[in-house]
Coordinates of C-alpha atoms and ligand atoms in Angstrom, one line a residue:
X286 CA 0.1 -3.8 -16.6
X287 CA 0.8 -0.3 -15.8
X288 CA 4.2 0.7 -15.3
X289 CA 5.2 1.7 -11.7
X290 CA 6.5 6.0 -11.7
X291 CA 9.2 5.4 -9.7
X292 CA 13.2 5.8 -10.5
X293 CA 15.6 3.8 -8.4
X294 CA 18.6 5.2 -7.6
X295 CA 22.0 3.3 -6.3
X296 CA 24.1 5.6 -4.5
X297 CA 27.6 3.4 -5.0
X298 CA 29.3 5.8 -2.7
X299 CA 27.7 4.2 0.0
X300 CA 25.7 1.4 -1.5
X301 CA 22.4 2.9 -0.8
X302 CA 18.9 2.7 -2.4
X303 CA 16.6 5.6 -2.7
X304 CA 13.3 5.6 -5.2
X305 CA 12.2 8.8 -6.4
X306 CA 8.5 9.1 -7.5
X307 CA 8.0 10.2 -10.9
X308 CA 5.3 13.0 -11.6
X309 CA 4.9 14.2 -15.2
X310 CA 8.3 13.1 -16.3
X311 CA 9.7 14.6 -13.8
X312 CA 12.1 13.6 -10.5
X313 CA 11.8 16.3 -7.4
X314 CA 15.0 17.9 -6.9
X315 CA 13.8 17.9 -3.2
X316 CA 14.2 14.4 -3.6
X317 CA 17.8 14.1 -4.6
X318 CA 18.3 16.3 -2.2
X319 CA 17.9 13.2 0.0
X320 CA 20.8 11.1 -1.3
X321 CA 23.7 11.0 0.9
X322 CA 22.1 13.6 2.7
X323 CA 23.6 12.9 6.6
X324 CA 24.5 15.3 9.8
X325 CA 27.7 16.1 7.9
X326 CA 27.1 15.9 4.0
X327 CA 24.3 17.9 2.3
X328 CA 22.1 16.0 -0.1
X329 CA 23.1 15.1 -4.0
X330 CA 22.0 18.7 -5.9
X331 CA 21.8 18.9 -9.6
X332 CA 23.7 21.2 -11.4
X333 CA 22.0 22.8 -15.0
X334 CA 23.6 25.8 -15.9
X335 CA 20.4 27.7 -18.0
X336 CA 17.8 25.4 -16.9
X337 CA 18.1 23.5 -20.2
X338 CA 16.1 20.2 -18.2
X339 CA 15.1 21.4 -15.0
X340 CA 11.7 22.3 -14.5
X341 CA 10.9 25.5 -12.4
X342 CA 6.8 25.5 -12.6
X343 CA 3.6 23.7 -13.2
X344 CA 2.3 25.4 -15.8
X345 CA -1.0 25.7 -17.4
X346 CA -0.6 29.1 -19.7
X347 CA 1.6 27.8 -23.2
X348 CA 1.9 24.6 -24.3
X349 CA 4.8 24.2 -26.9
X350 CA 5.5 20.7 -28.5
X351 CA 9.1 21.4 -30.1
X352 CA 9.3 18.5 -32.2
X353 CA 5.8 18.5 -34.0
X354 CA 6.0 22.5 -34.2
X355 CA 3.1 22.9 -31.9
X356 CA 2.3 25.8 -30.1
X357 CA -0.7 26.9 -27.9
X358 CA -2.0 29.0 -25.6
X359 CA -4.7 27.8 -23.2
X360 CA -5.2 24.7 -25.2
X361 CA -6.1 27.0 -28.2
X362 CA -3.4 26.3 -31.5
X363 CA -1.3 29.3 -32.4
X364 CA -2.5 29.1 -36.0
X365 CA -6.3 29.5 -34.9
X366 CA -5.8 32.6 -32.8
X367 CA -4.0 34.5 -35.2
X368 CA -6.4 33.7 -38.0
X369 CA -9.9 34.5 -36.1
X370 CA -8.7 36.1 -32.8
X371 CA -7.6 39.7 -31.7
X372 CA -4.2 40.4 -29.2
X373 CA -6.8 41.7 -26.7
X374 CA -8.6 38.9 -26.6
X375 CA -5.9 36.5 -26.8
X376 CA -4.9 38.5 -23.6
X377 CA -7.7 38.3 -22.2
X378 CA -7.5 34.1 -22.9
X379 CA -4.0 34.4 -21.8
X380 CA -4.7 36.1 -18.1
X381 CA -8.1 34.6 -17.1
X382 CA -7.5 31.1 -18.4
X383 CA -10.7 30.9 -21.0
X384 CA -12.0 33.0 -23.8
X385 CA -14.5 36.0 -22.8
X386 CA -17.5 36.0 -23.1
X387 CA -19.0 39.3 -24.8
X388 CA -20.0 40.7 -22.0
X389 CA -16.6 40.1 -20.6
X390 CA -14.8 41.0 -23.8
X391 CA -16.5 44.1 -24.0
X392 CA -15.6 45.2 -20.2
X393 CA -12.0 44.1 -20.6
X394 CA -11.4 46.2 -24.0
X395 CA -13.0 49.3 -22.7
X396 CA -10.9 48.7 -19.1
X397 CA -7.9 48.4 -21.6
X398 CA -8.5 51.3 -23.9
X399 CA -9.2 53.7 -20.8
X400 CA -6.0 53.1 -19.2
X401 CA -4.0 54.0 -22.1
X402 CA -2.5 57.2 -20.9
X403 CA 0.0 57.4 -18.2
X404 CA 1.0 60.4 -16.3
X405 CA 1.9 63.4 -17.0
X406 CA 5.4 63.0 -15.1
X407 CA 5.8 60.0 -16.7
X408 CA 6.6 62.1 -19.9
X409 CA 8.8 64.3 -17.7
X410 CA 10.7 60.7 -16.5
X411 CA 10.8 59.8 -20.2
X412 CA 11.9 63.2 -21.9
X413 CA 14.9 63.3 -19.4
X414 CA 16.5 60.8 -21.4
X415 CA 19.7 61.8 -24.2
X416 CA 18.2 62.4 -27.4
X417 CA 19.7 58.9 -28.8
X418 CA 18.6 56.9 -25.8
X419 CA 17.7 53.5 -26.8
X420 CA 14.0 52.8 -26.6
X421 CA 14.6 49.5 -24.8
X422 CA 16.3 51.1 -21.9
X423 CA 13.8 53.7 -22.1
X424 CA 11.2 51.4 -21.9
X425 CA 12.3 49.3 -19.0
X426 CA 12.9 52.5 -17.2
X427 CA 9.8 54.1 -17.5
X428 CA 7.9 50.8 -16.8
X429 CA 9.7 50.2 -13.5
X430 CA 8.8 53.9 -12.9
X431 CA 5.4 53.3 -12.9
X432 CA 5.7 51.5 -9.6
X433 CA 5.9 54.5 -8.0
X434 CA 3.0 55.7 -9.4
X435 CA 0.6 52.9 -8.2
X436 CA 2.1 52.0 -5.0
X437 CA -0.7 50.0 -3.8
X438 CA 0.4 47.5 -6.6
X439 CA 2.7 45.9 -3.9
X440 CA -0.7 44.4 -2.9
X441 CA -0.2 41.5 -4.6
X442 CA -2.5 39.2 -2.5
X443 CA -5.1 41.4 -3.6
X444 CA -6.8 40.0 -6.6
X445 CA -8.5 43.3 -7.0
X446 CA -5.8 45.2 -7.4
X447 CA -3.8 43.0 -9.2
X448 CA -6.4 43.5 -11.7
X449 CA -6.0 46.9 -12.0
X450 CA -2.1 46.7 -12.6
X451 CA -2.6 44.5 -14.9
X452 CA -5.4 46.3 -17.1
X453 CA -2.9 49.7 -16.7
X454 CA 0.4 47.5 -18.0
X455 CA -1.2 46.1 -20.8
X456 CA -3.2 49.4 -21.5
X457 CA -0.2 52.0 -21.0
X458 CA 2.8 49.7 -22.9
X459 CA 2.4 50.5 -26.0
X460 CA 2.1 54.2 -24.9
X461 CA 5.4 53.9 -23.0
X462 CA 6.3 52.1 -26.3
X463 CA 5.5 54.6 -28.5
X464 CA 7.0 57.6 -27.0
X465 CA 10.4 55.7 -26.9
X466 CA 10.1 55.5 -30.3
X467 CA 9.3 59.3 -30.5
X468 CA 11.7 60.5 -28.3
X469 CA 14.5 59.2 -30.7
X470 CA 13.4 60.9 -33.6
X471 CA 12.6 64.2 -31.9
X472 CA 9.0 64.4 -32.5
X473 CA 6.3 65.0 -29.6
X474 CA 4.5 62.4 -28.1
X475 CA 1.7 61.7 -29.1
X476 CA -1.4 60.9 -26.9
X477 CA -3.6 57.6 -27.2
X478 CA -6.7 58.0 -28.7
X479 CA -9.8 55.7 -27.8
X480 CA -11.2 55.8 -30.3
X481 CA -9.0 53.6 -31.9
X482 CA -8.6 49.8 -31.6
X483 CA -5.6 48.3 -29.4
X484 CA -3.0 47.8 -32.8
X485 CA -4.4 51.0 -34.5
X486 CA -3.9 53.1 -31.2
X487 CA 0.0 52.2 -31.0
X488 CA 0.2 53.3 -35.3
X489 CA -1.2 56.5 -34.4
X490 CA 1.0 57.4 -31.7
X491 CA 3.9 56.0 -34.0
X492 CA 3.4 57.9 -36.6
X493 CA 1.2 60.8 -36.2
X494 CA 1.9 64.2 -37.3
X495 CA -0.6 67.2 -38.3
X496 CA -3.3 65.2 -39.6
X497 CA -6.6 65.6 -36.7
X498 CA -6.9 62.3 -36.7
X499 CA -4.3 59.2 -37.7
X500 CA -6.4 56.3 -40.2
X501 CA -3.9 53.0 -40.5
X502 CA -4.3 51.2 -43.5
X503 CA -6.2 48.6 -42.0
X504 CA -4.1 45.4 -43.5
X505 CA -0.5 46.6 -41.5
X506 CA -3.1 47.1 -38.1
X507 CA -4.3 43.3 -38.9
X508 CA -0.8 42.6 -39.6
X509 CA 0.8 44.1 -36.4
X510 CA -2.2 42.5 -34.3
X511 CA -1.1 39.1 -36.2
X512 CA 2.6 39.7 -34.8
X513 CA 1.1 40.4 -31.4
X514 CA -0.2 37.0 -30.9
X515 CA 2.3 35.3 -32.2
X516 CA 4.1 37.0 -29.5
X517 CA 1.9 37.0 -26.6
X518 CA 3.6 33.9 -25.0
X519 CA 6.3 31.6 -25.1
X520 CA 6.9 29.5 -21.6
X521 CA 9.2 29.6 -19.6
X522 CA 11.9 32.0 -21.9
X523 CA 14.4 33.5 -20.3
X524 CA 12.4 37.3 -19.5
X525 CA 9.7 35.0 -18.3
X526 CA 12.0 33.6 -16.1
X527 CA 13.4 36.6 -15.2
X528 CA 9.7 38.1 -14.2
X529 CA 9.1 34.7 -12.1
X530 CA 12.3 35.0 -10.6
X531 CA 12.3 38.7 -9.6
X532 CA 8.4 38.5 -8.8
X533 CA 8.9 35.4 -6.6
X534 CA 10.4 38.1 -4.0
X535 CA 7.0 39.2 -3.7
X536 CA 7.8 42.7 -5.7
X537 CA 5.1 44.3 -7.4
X538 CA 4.4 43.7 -11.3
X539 CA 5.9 46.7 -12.7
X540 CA 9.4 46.2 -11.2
X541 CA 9.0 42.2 -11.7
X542 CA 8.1 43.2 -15.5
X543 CA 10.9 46.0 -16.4
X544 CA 12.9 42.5 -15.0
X545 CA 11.2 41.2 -17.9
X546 CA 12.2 43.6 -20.4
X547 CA 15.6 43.8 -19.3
X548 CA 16.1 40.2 -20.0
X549 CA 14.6 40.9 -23.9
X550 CA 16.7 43.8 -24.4
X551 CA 19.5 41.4 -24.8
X552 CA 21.1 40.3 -27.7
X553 CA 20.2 36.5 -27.4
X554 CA 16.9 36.8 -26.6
X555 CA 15.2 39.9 -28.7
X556 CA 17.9 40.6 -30.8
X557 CA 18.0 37.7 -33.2
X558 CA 15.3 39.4 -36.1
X559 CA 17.8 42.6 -36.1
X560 CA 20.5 40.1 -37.1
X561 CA 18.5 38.5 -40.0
X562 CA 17.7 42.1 -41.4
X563 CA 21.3 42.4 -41.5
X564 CA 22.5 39.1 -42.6
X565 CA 20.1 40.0 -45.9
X566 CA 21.5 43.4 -45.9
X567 CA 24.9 41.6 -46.5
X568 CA 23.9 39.0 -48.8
X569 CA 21.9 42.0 -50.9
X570 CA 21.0 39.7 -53.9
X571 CA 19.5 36.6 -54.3
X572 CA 22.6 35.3 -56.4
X573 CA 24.8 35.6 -53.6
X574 CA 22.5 33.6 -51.8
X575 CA 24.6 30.3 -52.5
X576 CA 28.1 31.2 -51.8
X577 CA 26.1 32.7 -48.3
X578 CA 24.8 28.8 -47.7
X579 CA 28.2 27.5 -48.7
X580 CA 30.0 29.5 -46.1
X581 CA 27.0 28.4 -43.4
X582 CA 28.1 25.0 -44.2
X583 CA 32.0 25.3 -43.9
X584 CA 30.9 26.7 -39.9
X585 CA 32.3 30.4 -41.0
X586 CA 28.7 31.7 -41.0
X587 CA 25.5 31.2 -39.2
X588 CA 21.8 31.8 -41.3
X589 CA 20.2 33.7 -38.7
X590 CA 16.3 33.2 -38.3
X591 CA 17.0 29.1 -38.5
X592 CA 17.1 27.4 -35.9
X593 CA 15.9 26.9 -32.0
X594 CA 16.9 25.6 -29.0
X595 CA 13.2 23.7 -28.7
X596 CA 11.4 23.8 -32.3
X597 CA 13.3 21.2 -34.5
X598 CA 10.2 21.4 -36.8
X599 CA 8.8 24.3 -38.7
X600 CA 8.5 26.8 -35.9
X601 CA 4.5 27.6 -36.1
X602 CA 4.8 31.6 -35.8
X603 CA 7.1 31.4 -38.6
X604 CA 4.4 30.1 -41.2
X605 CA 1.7 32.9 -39.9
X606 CA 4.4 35.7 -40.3
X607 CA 5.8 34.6 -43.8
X608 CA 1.6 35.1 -44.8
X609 CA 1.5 38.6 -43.0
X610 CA 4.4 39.8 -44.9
X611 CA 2.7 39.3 -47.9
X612 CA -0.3 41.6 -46.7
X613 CA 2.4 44.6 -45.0
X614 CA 3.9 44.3 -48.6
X615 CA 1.0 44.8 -50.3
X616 CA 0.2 47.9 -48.8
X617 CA 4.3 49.2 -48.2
X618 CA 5.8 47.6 -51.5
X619 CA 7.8 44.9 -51.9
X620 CA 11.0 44.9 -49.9
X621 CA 13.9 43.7 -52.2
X622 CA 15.4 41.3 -49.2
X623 CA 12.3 39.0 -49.4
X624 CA 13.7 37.7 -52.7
X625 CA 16.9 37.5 -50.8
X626 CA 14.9 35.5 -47.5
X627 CA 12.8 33.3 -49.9
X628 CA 15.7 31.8 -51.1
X629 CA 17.4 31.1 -48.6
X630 CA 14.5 29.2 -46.8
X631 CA 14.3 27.3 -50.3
X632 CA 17.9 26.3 -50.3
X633 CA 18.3 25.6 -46.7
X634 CA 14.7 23.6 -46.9
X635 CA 16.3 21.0 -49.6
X636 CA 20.0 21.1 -48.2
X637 CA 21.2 18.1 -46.0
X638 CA 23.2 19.9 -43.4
X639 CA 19.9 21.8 -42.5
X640 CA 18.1 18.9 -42.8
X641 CA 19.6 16.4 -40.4
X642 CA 20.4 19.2 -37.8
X643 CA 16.4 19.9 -38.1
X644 CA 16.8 23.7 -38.7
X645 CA 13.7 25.2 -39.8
X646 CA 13.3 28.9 -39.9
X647 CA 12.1 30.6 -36.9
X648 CA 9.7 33.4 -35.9
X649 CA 12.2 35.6 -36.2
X650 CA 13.3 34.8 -40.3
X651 CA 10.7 36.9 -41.6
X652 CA 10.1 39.5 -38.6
X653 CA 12.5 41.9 -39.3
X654 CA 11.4 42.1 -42.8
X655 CA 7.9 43.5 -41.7
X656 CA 9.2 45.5 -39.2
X657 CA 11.4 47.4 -42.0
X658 CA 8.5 48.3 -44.3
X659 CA 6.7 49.5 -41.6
X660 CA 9.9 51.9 -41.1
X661 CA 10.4 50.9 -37.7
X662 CA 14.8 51.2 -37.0
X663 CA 16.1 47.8 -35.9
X664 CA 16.2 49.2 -32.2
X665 CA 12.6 49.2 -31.6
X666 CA 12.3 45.0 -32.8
X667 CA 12.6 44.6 -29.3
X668 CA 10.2 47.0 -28.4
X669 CA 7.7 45.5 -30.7
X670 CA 7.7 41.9 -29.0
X671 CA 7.8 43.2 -25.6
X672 CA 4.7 45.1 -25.5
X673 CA 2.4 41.6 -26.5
X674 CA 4.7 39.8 -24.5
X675 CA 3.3 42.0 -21.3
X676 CA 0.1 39.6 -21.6
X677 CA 2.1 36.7 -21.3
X678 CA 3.8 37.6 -18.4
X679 CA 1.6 38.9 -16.6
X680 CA -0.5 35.6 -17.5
X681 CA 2.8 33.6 -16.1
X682 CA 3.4 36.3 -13.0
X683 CA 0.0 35.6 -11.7
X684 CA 0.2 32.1 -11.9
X685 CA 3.2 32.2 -9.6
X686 CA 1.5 34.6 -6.7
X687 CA -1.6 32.0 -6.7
X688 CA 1.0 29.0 -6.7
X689 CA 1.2 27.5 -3.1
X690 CA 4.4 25.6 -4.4
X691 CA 6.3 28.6 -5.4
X692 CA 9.1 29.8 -3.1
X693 CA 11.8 33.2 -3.6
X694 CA 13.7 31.5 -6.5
X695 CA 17.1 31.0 -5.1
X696 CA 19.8 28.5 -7.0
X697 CA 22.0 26.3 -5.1
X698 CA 25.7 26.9 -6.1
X699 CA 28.9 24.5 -6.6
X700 CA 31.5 27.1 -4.7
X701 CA 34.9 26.8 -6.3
X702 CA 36.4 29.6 -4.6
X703 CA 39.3 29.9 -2.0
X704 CA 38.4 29.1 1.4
X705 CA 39.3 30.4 5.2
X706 CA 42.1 32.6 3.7
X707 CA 43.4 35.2 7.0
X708 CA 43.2 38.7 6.1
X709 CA 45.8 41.2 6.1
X710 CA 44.8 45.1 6.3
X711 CA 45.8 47.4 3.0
X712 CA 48.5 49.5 5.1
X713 CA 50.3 46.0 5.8
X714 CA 50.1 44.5 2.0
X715 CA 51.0 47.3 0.7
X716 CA 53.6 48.7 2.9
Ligands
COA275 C1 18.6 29.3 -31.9 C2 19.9 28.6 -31.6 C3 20.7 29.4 -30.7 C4 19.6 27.2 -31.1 O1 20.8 26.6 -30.7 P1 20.9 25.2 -30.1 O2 19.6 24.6 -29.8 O3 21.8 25.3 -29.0 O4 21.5 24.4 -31.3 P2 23.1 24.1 -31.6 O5 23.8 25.4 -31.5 O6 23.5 23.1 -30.6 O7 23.1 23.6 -33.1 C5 23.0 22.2 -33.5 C6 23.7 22.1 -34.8 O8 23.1 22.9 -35.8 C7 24.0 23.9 -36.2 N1 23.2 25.2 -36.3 C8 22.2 25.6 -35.4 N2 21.7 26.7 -35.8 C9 22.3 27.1 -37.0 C10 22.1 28.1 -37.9 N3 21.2 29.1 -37.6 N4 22.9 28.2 -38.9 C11 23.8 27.2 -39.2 N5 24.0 26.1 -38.4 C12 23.3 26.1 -37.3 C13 25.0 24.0 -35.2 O9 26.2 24.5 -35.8 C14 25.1 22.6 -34.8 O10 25.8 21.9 -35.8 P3 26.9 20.7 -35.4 O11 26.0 19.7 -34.7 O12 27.5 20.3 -36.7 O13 27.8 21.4 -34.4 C15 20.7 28.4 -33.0 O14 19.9 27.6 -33.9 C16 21.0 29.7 -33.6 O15 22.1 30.3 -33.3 N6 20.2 30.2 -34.6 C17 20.4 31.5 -35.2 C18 20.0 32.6 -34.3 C19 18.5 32.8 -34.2 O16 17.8 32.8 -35.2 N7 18.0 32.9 -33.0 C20 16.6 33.2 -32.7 C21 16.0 32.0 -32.0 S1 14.2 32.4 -31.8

């Protein structure tokens, strides 16, 4: 017999019945809307501070089962693409739905590589910041500045040149990236070089200096191409939400994206591998590392990199970056913290309180770790994930201008404020 999709509702206010299809496990809030909706009364609304169970799209980018650990992108598991795939073709997956086809590939890489450089007043934008500025801010500055650069990208209709944005963001982030990262330490910028692949391009303009020609040790580009994937995508997070929201106005990409990076530069949201590094830095040997889990259990400390609000399983990325720190530490050296992080995931693994809450390290346990030995300072993290993360939002930008259900995102509200108050001018307050 198969079950009828349909929620019944009794509205004891009134006495009323409404049913409510159900489509994908999901009720339309348009549909509540319609309880004890009359001349007078708006509709029933539902109130979820942080979207923690509404849904705002359809969907068909990431797939992310939180309870099995499960993550994919375009039907394709996490684990597969980071093993055999490369970021620009996972972008590539990511954007246009399916994988290329050579041809295809071969179009889209040269596209990508070709559009590394950006402007020369871009520079002039980017060396007008203080000499400590943070690389985030500079980032999501200069990416919203490119808007004015490629004013036709408010075309959004046209799939043409939506194409072309979103070849130049992908192609000219890590550039922007880069020079953030320069800027800081007082060194030129340095240009992209095309001869290089997408991951060994961003190391050279990193870390350059007199040599004619920058050579990464292969195994940290593989690595750092590894951490790109594993960051390409994740839903609907809250700078993807903040790139469908601001680009559901109809913007263009580069201002909907430096939404997008604004959102990450927070503390909640990009910030959580910085915290690790320095939880480790604190614990500094691996005999402290009891007392540490003692004091996570009495509540007066939290283990950073454990946990998530929708993985209560092994968080997939996690696994993939434990094995590339072993291959950045081959080539860097051993960092001392890893004894430090190893036994903590050891501990917490076997311990109770970690076990029934279901806290599992996450992607960002290990992270931070990699990002050290490759000498990156805790300020760029952000950085880091934000330039593979470009592919996803773009992916997740475009599926909102082709949706015919989306609308300008715009929250209802519960008003608790004062109401019909009269005013009286300054001079007569005050006098
Ligand atoms: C990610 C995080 C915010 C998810 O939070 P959440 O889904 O809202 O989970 P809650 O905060 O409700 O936690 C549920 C329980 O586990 C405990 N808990 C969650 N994460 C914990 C952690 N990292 N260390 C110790 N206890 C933790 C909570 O204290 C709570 O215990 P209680 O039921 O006894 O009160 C949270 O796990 C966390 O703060 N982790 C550390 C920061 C981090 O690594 N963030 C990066 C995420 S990618």
């Amino acid at each position: 017999m198969t079950q009828k999709q349909t929620l019944t509702v009794r509205d004891n206010r009134t006495g009323d019945e409404y049913e409510l299809d159900i489509t994908d496990g999901t009720i339309r809030a348009s549909d509540v809307g319609k309880i004890g909706k009359s001349d007078e009364e708006p509709g029933l609304a539902v109130y979820d501070p942080g979207f923690t169970n509404t849904a705002s799209t359809r969907s068909a980018v990431t797939y992310i089962d939180g309870d099995r650990g499960i993550l994919e992108y375009r039907g394709y598991p996490i684990e597969q693409l980071a093993e055999s795939s490369t970021f620009l073709e996972v972008a590539y997956l990511l954007i246009h739905g399916e994988l290329p086809t050579r041809e295809q590939h071969d179009q889209w890489v040269h596209d990508i590589t070709f559009h590394t450089f950006v402007h020369e007043d871009i520079k002039t934008v980017m060396r007008g910041f203080r000499y400590d500025a943070h690389p985030m801010g500079m980032l999501l500055s200069s990416v919203g500045a490119l808007s004015t650069f490629y004013p036709e990208a408010r075309n959004i209709k046209d799939p043409q040149i939506r194409h072309e944005q979103i070849v130049r963001l992908i192609a000219k982030m890590p550039t922007l990236g880069a020079w953030s990262f320069r800027h800081a330490q007082g060194k030129p910028y340095v240009y992209p070089d095309n001869d290089l692949t997408y991951t060994e391009n961003f190391l050279s303009m990193l870390f350059k200096m007199s040599e004619q020609k920058y050579e990464p040790d292969p195994r940290l580009s593989k690595a750092l191409e590894v951490l790109f994937i594993l960051h390409a995508d994740h839903e609907q997070n809250c700078s993807t939400n903040a790139v469908r929201s601001v680009g559901s106005s109809q913007v263009d990409p580069y201002s909907a994206l430096s939404a997008g990076i604004a959102a990450l530069y927070g503390p909640l949201h990009g910030g959580a591998n910085e915290a690790v590094l320095r939880m480790l830095k604190r614990i500094k040997t691996k005999d402290n590392v009891p007392a540490f889990i003692e004091g996570v259990k009495n509540g007066d400390e939290r283990l950073m990199g454990f946990g998530h609000r929708v993985y209560k399983n092994y968080d997939p990325r996690a696994k993939i970056i434990k094995k590339a720190t072993e291959d950045v530490f081959e080539v860097t050296g051993v960092n001392p913290l890893l004894e430090v992080a190893q036994e903590l995931e050891k501990i917490a693994l076997e311990d109770e309180y970690f076990v029934s809450r279901k806290l599992y390290p996450n992607v960002d346990f290990y992270s931070g770790l990699i990002y050290e030995a490759l000498q990156f300072p805790p300020e760029m993290f952000t950085v880091l994930f934000a330039i593979p993360r470009t592919a996803g939002w773009l992916a997740q930008w475009l599926e909102l201008v082709d949706d015919p259900e989306q609308k300008i995102a715009r929250p209802k509200q519960i008003y608790t404020g004062e109401r019909q108050l009269d005013f009286v001018p300054a001079a007569q307050r005050w006098s």
